[in-house]
Every structure is written in structure tokens, then in C-alpha cells.
Amino acid sequence: SGRLVGLSQYRKTGAKDHVILKIVGTSKNDIYVSLNTAIGMNSDTGKGRNKVLITLAEKVNAASDSILVGELYAGQSYSLKKFGGTTKTLDIYVYAIINPGIKSPLPQFARIGIKLMSCNDNKHIRFVYGKTKRSCSKMPVSYCHKVDDNGRVMRNYCHAKCNFCSQKRCLDEESYYWNG
């Protein structure tokens, strides 16, 4: 997790702030994460105004075109499955975008989280519906948002089956603790 500050406010950054994050990606592309603040020299920006931008750029040629793949508000995420040729998912989540005001000595910033996560089903869990106990592989996808007799939400345990592999998972079940 960390703070992103827009380029137009780089003079207001603190020691722990970042203007652009580079994530070394696959053999083909790197990923850049930035905050596009509509302030100062950037006040006329149109696309991605006051959003976190996710951009892909080729590694081979620094002059190559980049591709904007995501524009995120607070509460949104961008996920890249099979990151770096692995089975893991790279997830970039925007927790908040804070604007303290133009006269403030503090910059506008985005609080973000970047995690490399596995997206696997829990092979040990059994969901209980009446007298029936079933594993993730035996459960229908239509049950992903349902709660079993023990109060467990299926998608919090069957990440791959329910296509629920982002940092937002498990926020809907108080007793569930997820440790990255």
C-alpha cells in the first residue's frame, strides 16, 4: 500500500509518496500506475481526470506507444491474471482519492494497494446446506453469493470458481480473515 501524488503536485510530495509506480511485468510489458490530477499544469486534462491510471508500455523500446488499460476511482480495481507467466493475479486497488483543496500544503493523493495474489479454491472447505456438504468443485456457480448454514459466503472460499480474485474479497463476511 502507498500514496500516489499527481505529477502536477510533485513539489508537495513527502518522503513516502510516489508520483509514478513502475511494476516490472512480463517479458513484453511493464505496468505504470499514476494519479492524473486535474490541477496546475494538468488542469485541462480530459481523459482519466482525477483518476488512477494504469498504463502498459513495451520494455523493448522506450519510444514505443503506451496503452491506457484502466482508469480507476476509489473502490475500483484493475486485475491482471497470470501475471508474469505465473498462476497469480496482480491486483491494483484504489482505496481512496483524497483532495484536501488547492490552498492546502498537502497534495491530492490516492491511497492504493498492489498485491500479487493466488486465485485458488480452498480444497478443505465443505459448504453445508441442510444435510448436504459439498466442496467448491461440486458447488454451482449460482451459489457464489449465497451464505451456507455456517454463515460462510461461497465466493470467499472458492475464488477461482466464482472469479473473485481481487483485494475486495472477504469484505462481506466479518468472521473471515484473509492474510494475503
Short mmCIF file of C-alpha atoms in Angstrom, two decimals:
data_model
loop_
_atom_site.label_atom_id
_atom_site.label_comp_id
_atom_site.label_asym_id
_atom_site.label_seq_id
_atom_site.Cartn_x
_atom_site.Cartn_y
_atom_site.Cartn_z
CA SER A 1 0.00 0.00 0.00
CA GLY A 2 1.07 3.56 -0.53
CA ARG A 3 0.22 7.05 -1.69
CA LEU A 4 0.24 8.31 -5.27
CA VAL A 5 0.53 12.04 -5.93
CA GLY A 6 -0.14 13.58 -9.34
CA LEU A 7 2.78 14.90 -11.39
CA SER A 8 1.43 18.47 -11.23
CA GLN A 9 1.86 18.39 -7.42
CA TYR A 10 5.24 16.67 -7.16
CA ARG A 11 6.62 19.61 -5.13
CA LYS A 12 4.16 18.78 -2.35
CA THR A 13 5.25 15.14 -2.05
CA GLY A 14 6.52 13.65 1.15
CA ALA A 15 9.21 11.01 1.67
CA LYS A 16 6.74 8.12 1.34
CA ASP A 17 4.81 9.49 -1.65
CA HIS A 18 5.15 8.25 -5.24
CA VAL A 19 4.40 10.08 -8.47
CA ILE A 20 4.66 7.10 -10.82
CA LEU A 21 4.97 3.45 -9.87
CA LYS A 22 6.62 1.07 -12.31
CA ILE A 23 5.77 -2.60 -11.92
CA VAL A 24 8.17 -4.79 -13.83
CA GLY A 25 5.81 -7.02 -15.70
CA THR A 26 6.03 -9.78 -18.21
CA SER A 27 8.86 -10.16 -20.70
CA LYS A 28 6.86 -7.93 -23.04
CA ASN A 29 5.31 -5.09 -20.94
CA ASP A 30 5.86 -3.09 -17.80
CA ILE A 31 2.94 -1.55 -15.89
CA TYR A 32 2.84 2.08 -14.79
CA VAL A 33 0.46 3.42 -12.13
CA SER A 34 -0.13 7.16 -11.69
CA LEU A 35 -2.68 9.68 -10.41
CA ASN A 36 -3.97 12.06 -13.08
CA THR A 37 -4.81 15.15 -11.01
CA ALA A 38 -6.61 17.99 -12.79
CA ILE A 39 -4.55 20.68 -11.03
CA GLY A 40 -1.97 23.24 -12.17
CA MET A 41 -0.23 22.41 -15.43
CA ASN A 42 -2.57 19.43 -15.77
CA SER A 43 -5.82 21.33 -15.09
CA ASP A 44 -7.16 20.88 -18.65
CA THR A 45 -6.78 17.13 -18.67
CA GLY A 46 -9.77 15.35 -20.12
CA LYS A 47 -9.28 11.59 -20.11
CA GLY A 48 -8.85 9.99 -16.70
CA ARG A 49 -9.45 13.25 -14.83
CA ASN A 50 -8.69 12.78 -11.10
CA LYS A 51 -8.40 9.02 -11.51
CA VAL A 52 -5.65 6.47 -11.00
CA LEU A 53 -4.35 5.44 -14.43
CA ILE A 54 -2.97 2.01 -15.32
CA THR A 55 -0.75 2.01 -18.41
CA LEU A 56 1.12 -0.77 -20.22
CA ALA A 57 4.35 0.03 -22.09
CA GLU A 58 6.67 -2.23 -24.05
CA LYS A 59 10.00 -2.98 -22.39
CA VAL A 60 12.00 -3.25 -25.59
CA ASN A 61 11.65 0.26 -26.94
CA ALA A 62 11.39 3.31 -24.67
CA ALA A 63 9.85 5.29 -27.54
CA SER A 64 7.07 2.75 -28.13
CA ASP A 65 3.43 3.65 -27.64
CA SER A 66 1.84 3.01 -24.29
CA ILE A 67 -1.67 1.68 -23.80
CA LEU A 68 -4.06 3.01 -21.17
CA VAL A 69 -5.78 -0.08 -19.77
CA GLY A 70 -7.50 1.30 -16.67
CA GLU A 71 -8.97 4.48 -15.19
CA LEU A 72 -9.92 3.91 -11.55
CA TYR A 73 -11.96 5.80 -8.97
CA ALA A 74 -11.89 4.97 -5.25
CA GLY A 75 -13.26 1.48 -4.63
CA GLN A 76 -12.26 0.17 -8.06
CA SER A 77 -9.51 -2.25 -9.01
CA TYR A 78 -7.59 -3.47 -12.03
CA SER A 79 -6.57 -7.13 -12.14
CA LEU A 80 -4.08 -8.79 -14.44
CA LYS A 81 -4.44 -12.57 -14.37
CA LYS A 82 -1.49 -14.93 -14.90
CA PHE A 83 0.91 -12.10 -14.11
CA GLY A 84 4.46 -12.70 -15.32
CA GLY A 85 3.52 -16.10 -16.72
CA THR A 86 2.50 -17.39 -13.26
CA THR A 87 -0.88 -18.53 -11.98
CA LYS A 88 -1.07 -15.44 -9.76
CA THR A 89 -3.19 -12.32 -10.25
CA LEU A 90 -1.73 -8.83 -9.91
CA ASP A 91 -4.40 -6.62 -8.33
CA ILE A 92 -4.21 -2.82 -8.09
CA TYR A 93 -6.92 -1.43 -5.79
CA VAL A 94 -7.76 2.24 -5.13
CA TYR A 95 -8.85 2.63 -1.51
CA ALA A 96 -9.40 6.40 -1.64
CA ILE A 97 -8.66 9.54 -3.62
CA ILE A 98 -8.26 12.50 -1.26
CA ASN A 99 -8.35 16.15 -2.31
CA PRO A 100 -7.51 18.46 0.62
CA GLY A 101 -8.05 21.56 -1.56
CA ILE A 102 -5.85 23.69 -3.80
CA LYS A 103 -4.72 26.01 -0.97
CA SER A 104 -3.67 23.12 1.26
CA PRO A 105 0.04 22.41 1.72
CA LEU A 106 -0.89 18.75 1.25
CA PRO A 107 -1.25 17.31 -2.25
CA GLN A 108 -4.23 15.50 -3.71
CA PHE A 109 -3.37 11.81 -3.42
CA ALA A 110 -4.66 8.32 -3.98
CA ARG A 111 -4.19 5.57 -1.41
CA ILE A 112 -3.64 2.35 -3.34
CA GLY A 113 -2.80 -1.27 -2.68
CA ILE A 114 -0.91 -3.57 -5.03
CA LYS A 115 -0.89 -7.30 -4.34
CA LEU A 116 0.16 -10.42 -6.17
CA MET A 117 -2.44 -12.98 -5.21
CA SER A 118 -3.12 -16.62 -5.80
CA CYS A 119 -6.55 -17.41 -7.12
CA ASN A 120 -7.29 -20.90 -5.92
CA ASP A 121 -10.28 -22.61 -4.40
CA ASN A 122 -9.99 -23.78 -0.80
CA LYS A 123 -9.83 -27.56 -1.15
CA HIS A 124 -10.55 -28.22 2.55
CA ILE A 125 -13.82 -26.33 2.96
CA ARG A 126 -17.22 -28.05 2.77
CA PHE A 127 -20.35 -25.94 2.42
CA VAL A 128 -23.34 -27.03 4.43
CA TYR A 129 -26.88 -26.69 3.07
CA GLY A 130 -29.19 -28.76 5.24
CA LYS A 131 -27.68 -32.26 5.40
CA THR A 132 -25.62 -31.78 2.22
CA LYS A 133 -21.91 -30.97 2.40
CA ARG A 134 -20.13 -30.03 -0.82
CA SER A 135 -16.67 -28.79 -1.87
CA CYS A 136 -16.08 -25.84 -4.22
CA SER A 137 -15.76 -28.16 -7.20
CA LYS A 138 -19.22 -29.62 -6.51
CA MET A 139 -20.97 -26.29 -5.92
CA PRO A 140 -22.81 -24.49 -8.77
CA VAL A 141 -21.55 -21.02 -9.68
CA SER A 142 -25.05 -19.67 -8.98
CA TYR A 143 -24.30 -20.16 -5.24
CA CYS A 144 -21.26 -17.82 -5.24
CA HIS A 145 -23.13 -15.01 -3.44
CA LYS A 146 -25.08 -17.29 -1.09
CA VAL A 147 -24.39 -17.96 2.57
CA ASP A 148 -24.29 -21.57 3.81
CA ASP A 149 -25.74 -22.85 7.09
CA ASN A 150 -22.47 -21.92 8.87
CA GLY A 151 -22.62 -18.29 7.67
CA ARG A 152 -19.88 -18.64 5.04
CA VAL A 153 -20.12 -16.81 1.70
CA MET A 154 -19.06 -19.25 -1.02
CA ARG A 155 -17.05 -16.74 -3.11
CA ASN A 156 -14.75 -16.04 -0.13
CA TYR A 157 -13.50 -19.63 -0.28
CA CYS A 158 -14.00 -20.57 -3.95
CA HIS A 159 -12.04 -17.71 -5.51
CA ALA A 160 -11.32 -19.35 -8.87
CA LYS A 161 -14.78 -20.92 -9.30
CA CYS A 162 -16.52 -17.63 -8.50
CA ASN A 163 -13.97 -15.47 -10.38
CA PHE A 164 -13.43 -13.49 -7.17
CA CYS A 165 -9.70 -12.88 -7.11
CA SER A 166 -9.33 -9.21 -6.15
CA GLN A 167 -8.49 -7.41 -2.91
CA LYS A 168 -12.18 -6.66 -2.39
CA ARG A 169 -12.85 -10.27 -1.49
CA CYS A 170 -13.90 -11.19 2.03
CA LEU A 171 -15.18 -7.73 2.96
CA ASP A 172 -18.71 -9.14 3.23
CA GLU A 173 -18.03 -11.73 5.93
CA GLU A 174 -16.96 -10.43 9.35
CA SER A 175 -15.56 -13.72 10.62
CA TYR A 176 -13.37 -14.34 7.56
CA TYR A 177 -9.73 -13.33 7.89
CA TRP A 178 -7.64 -13.26 4.76
CA ASN A 179 -3.87 -12.92 5.07
CA GLY A 180 -2.79 -12.06 1.53
#
